[in-house]
Short mmCIF file of C-alpha atoms in Angstrom, two decimals:
data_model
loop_
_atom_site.label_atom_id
_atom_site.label_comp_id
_atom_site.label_asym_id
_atom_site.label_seq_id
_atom_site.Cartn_x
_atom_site.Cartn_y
_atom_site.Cartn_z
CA UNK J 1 -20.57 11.91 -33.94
CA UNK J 2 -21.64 12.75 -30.45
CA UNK J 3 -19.15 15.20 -27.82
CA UNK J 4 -17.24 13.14 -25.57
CA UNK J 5 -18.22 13.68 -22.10
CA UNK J 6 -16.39 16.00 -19.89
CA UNK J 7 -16.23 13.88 -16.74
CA UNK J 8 -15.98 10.63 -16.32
CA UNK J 9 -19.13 8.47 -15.69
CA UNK J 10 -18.42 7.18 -11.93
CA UNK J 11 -20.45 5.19 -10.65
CA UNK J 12 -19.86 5.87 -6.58
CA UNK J 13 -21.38 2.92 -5.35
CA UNK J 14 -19.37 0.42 -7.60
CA UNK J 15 -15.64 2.50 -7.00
CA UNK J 16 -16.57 2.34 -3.30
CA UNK J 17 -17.02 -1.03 -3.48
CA UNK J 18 -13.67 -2.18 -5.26
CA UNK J 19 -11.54 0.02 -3.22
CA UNK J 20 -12.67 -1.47 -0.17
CA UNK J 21 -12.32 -4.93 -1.70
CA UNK J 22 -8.40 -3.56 -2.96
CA UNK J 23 -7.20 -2.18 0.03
CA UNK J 24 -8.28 -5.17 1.94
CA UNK J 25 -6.57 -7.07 -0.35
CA UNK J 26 -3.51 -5.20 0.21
CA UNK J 27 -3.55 -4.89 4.29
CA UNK J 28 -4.70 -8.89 4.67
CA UNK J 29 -6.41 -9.01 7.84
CA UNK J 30 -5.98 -8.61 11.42
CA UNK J 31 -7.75 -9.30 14.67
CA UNK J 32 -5.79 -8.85 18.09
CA UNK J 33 -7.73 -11.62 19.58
CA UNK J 34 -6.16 -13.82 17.02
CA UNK J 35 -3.05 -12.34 15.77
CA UNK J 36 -1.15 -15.48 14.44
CA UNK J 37 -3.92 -16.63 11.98
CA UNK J 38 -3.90 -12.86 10.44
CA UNK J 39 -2.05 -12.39 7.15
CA UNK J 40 -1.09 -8.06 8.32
CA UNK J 41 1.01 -5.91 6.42
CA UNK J 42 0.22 -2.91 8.41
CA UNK J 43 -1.83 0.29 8.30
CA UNK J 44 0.89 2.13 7.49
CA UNK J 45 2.05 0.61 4.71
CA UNK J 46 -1.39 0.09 3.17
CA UNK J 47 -2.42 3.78 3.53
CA UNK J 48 1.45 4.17 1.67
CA UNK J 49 0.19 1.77 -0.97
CA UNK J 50 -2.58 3.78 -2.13
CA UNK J 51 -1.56 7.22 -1.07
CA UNK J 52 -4.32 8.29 1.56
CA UNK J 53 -4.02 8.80 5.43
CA UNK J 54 -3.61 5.71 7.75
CA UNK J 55 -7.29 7.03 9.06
CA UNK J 56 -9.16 6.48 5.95
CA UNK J 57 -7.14 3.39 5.21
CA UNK J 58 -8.43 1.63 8.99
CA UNK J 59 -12.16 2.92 7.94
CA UNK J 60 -12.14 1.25 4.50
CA UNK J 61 -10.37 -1.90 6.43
CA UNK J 62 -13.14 -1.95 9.32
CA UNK J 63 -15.67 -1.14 6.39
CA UNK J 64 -14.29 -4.37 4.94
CA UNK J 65 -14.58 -6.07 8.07
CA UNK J 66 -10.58 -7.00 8.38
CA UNK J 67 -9.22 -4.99 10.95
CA UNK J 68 -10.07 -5.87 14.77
CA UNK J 69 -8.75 -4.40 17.74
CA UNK J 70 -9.66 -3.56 21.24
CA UNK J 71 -10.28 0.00 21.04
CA UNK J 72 -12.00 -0.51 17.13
CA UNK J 73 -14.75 -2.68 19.17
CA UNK J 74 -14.79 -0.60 21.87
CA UNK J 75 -15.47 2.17 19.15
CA UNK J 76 -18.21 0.16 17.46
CA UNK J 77 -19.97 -1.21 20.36
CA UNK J 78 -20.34 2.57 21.87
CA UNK J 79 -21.59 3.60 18.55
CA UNK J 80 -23.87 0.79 18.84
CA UNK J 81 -25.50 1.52 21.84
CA UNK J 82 -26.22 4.78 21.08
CA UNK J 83 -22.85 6.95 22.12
CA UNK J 84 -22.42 10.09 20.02
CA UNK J 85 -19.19 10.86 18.72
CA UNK J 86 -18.32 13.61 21.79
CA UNK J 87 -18.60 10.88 24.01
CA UNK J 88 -17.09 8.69 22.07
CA UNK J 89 -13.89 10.45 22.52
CA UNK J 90 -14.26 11.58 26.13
CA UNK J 91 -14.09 7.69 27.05
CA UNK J 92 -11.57 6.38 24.55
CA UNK J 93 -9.76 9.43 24.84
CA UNK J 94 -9.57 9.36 20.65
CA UNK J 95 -9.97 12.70 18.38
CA UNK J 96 -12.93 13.18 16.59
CA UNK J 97 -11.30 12.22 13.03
CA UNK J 98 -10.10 8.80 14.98
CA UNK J 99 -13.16 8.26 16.15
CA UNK J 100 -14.77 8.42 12.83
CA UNK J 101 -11.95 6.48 11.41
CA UNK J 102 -12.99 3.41 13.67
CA UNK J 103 -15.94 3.42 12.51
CA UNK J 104 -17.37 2.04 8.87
CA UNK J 105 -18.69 3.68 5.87
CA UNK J 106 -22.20 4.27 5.61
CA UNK J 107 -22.20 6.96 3.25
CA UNK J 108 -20.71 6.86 -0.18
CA UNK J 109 -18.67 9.92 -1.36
CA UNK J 110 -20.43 11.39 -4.70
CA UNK J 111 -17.66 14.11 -5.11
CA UNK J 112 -16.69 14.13 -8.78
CA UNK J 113 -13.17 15.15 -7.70
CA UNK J 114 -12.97 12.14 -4.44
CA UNK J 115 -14.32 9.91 -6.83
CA UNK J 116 -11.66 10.48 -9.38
CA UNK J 117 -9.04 10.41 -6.81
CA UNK J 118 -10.05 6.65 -5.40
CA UNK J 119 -10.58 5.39 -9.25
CA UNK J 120 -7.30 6.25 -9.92
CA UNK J 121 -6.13 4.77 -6.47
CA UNK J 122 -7.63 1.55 -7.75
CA UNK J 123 -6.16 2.01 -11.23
CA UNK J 124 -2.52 2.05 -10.53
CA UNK J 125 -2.92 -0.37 -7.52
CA UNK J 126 -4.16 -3.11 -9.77
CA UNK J 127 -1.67 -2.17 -12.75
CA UNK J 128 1.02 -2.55 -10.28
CA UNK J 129 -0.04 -5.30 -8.81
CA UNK J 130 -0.30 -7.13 -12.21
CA UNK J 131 3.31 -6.06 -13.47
CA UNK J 132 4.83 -7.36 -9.80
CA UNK J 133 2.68 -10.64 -10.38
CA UNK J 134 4.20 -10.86 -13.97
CA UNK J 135 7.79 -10.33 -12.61
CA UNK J 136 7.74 -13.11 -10.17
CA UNK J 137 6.57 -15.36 -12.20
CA UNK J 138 9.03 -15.03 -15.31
CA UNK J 139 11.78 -15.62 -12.47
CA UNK J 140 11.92 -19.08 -13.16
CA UNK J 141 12.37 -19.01 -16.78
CA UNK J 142 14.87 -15.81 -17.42
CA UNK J 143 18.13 -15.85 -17.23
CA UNK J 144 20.13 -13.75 -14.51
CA UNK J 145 20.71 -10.61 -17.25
CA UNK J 146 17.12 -11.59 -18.36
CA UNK J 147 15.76 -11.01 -14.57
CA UNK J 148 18.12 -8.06 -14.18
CA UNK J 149 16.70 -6.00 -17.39
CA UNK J 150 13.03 -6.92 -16.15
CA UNK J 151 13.77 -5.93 -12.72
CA UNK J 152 15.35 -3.02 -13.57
CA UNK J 153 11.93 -2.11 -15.98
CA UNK J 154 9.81 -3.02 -13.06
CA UNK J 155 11.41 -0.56 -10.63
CA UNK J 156 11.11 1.83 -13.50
CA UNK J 157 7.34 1.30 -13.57
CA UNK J 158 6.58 1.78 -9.41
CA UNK J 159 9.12 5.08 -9.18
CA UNK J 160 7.02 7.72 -7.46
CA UNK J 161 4.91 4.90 -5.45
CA UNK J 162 5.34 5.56 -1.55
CA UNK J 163 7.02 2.95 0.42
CA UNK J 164 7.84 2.89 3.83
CA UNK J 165 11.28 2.34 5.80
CA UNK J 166 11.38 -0.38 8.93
CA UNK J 167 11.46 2.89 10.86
CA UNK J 168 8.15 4.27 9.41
CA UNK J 169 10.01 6.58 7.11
CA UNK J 170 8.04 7.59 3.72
CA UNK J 171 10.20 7.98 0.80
CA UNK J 172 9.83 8.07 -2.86
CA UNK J 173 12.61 6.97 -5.80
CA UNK J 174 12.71 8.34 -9.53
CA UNK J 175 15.37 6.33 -12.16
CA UNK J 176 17.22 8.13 -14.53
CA UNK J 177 19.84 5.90 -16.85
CA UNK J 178 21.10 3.22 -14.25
CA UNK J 179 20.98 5.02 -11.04
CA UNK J 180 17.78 5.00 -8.58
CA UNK J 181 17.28 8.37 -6.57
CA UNK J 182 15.51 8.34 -3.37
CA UNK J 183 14.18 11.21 -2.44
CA UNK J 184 15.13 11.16 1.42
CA UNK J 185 19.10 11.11 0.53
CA UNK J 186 21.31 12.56 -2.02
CA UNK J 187 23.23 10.12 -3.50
CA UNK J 188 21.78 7.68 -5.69
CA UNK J 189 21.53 3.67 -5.53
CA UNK J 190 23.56 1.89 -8.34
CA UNK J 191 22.04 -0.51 -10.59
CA UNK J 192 25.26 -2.46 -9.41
CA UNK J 193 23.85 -1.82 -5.91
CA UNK J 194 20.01 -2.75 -6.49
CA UNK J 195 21.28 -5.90 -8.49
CA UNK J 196 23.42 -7.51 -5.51
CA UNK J 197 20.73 -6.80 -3.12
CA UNK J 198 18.46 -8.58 -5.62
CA UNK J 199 20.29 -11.68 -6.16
CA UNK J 200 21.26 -11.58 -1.92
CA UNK J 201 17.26 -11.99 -1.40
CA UNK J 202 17.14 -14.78 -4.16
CA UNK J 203 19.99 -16.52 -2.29
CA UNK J 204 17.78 -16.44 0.77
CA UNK J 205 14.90 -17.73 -0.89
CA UNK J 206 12.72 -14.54 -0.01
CA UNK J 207 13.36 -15.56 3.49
CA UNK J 208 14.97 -12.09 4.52
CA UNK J 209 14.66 -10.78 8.16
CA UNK J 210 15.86 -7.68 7.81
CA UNK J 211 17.36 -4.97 5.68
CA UNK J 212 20.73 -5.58 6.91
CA UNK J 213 20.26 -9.54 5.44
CA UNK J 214 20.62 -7.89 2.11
CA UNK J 215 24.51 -6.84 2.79
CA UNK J 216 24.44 -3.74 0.52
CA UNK J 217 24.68 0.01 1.01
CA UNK J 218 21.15 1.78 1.04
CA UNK J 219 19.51 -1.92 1.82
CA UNK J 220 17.21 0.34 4.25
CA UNK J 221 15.13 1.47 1.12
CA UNK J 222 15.79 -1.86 -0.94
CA UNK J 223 14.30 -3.86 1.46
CA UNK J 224 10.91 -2.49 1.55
CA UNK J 225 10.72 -2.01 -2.26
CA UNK J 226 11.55 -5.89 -2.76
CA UNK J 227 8.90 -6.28 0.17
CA UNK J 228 6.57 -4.63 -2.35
CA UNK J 229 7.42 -6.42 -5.78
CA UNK J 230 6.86 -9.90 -3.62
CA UNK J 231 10.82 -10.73 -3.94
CA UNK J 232 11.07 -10.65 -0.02
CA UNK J 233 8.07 -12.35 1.96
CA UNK J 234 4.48 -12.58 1.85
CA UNK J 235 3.74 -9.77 -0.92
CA UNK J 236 0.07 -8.54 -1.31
CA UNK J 237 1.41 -6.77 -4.75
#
């Protein structure tokens, strides 16, 4: 019987490929020019999603060719004509990382260790993305202690994901027995708690405007996390 390899077998070109295609499928798509026919999640949230910085998150999006803005052409169409990067960012104004991060791939990383990292970006991103799809749709056919116990499992199964606040706040939860512990306070969220916010969003239909819709204490880090599983809004999960 032959040794099992040491490292994994990457192949660069084909990882680069599907996390372009996964993080655009998480952001949606925006272009300033046309902003009410985008389907926009935001940058932030995106580069939360699949733990990287909001700068490689807009290059993989501009890579994909779904994210527009004035100063991303502006970027672009210097680059175009010829503009290195130091004037690049004497014009705009922009760092040099920014600059770079307006601008698409052309090179794909062969770093055993980057390579690992984005598999594994693409890994859990899919895996959640299939247990949020599963939970929405066995709504319609559980029963309310039914849709509790697999709501409760399915916050179980995204604790130590990164979500974002409305305020742009990172934060983190863990479970342990019936209480959720986010990492940015020190009391913990009841399953009592994350239960009435639950069944508050159902009674709106998913239709929630804000965190304060939900009525509950802590709704501030509810509300994004519901966001996420696809229970409130348009959910790219």
């Amino acid at each position: 019987m032959s040794r099992p390899k040491k490292k994994p077998n990457y192949n660069p070109d084909q990882v680069m490929q599907d996390l372009i295609a996964e993080v655009a499928d998480a952001f949606g798509s925006y272009d300033d020019r046309n902003p009410g026919g985008s389907s926009f999640s935001g940058l932030n949230a995106v580069a939360a999603e699949f733990d990287m910085t909001a700068l490689k998150a807009r290059k993989l999006l501009i890579t994909a060719g779904v994210y527009s803005t004035a100063l991303s052409r502006q970027v672009m169409e210097l680059h175009t004509r010829g503009a290195r990067i130091d004037q690049i960012m004497k014009i705009t104004g922009l760092s040099r990382a920014s600059v770079h991060s307006y601008l698409p791939y052309t090179k794909i990383p062969y770093k055993l260790e980057e390579l690992s990292a984005n598999a594994e970006r693409i890994r859990l991103y899919r895996e959640r993305k299939q247990k949020c799809a599963k939970f929405r749709f066995q709504l319609s056919v559980l029963s309310e202690n039914e849709q509790e116990a697999e709501l409760w499992s399915l916050l179980t199964c995204l604790q130590g994901c990164v979500f974002l606040t409305a305020k742009g706040r990172k934060f983190t939860y863990t479970i342990k027995g019936g209480e959720m512990f986010v990492n940015r306070k020190s009391k913990s969220i009841t399953q009592a708690t994350v239960f009435m916010a639950f069944w508050k969003a159902m009674e709106f239909g998913g239709n929630v405007a804000g965190p304060k819709k939900l009525g509950t204490f802590d709704a501030s880090y509810l509300y994004p996390v519901f966001v996420r599983i696809g229970v409130i809004g348009m959910s790219h999960a």
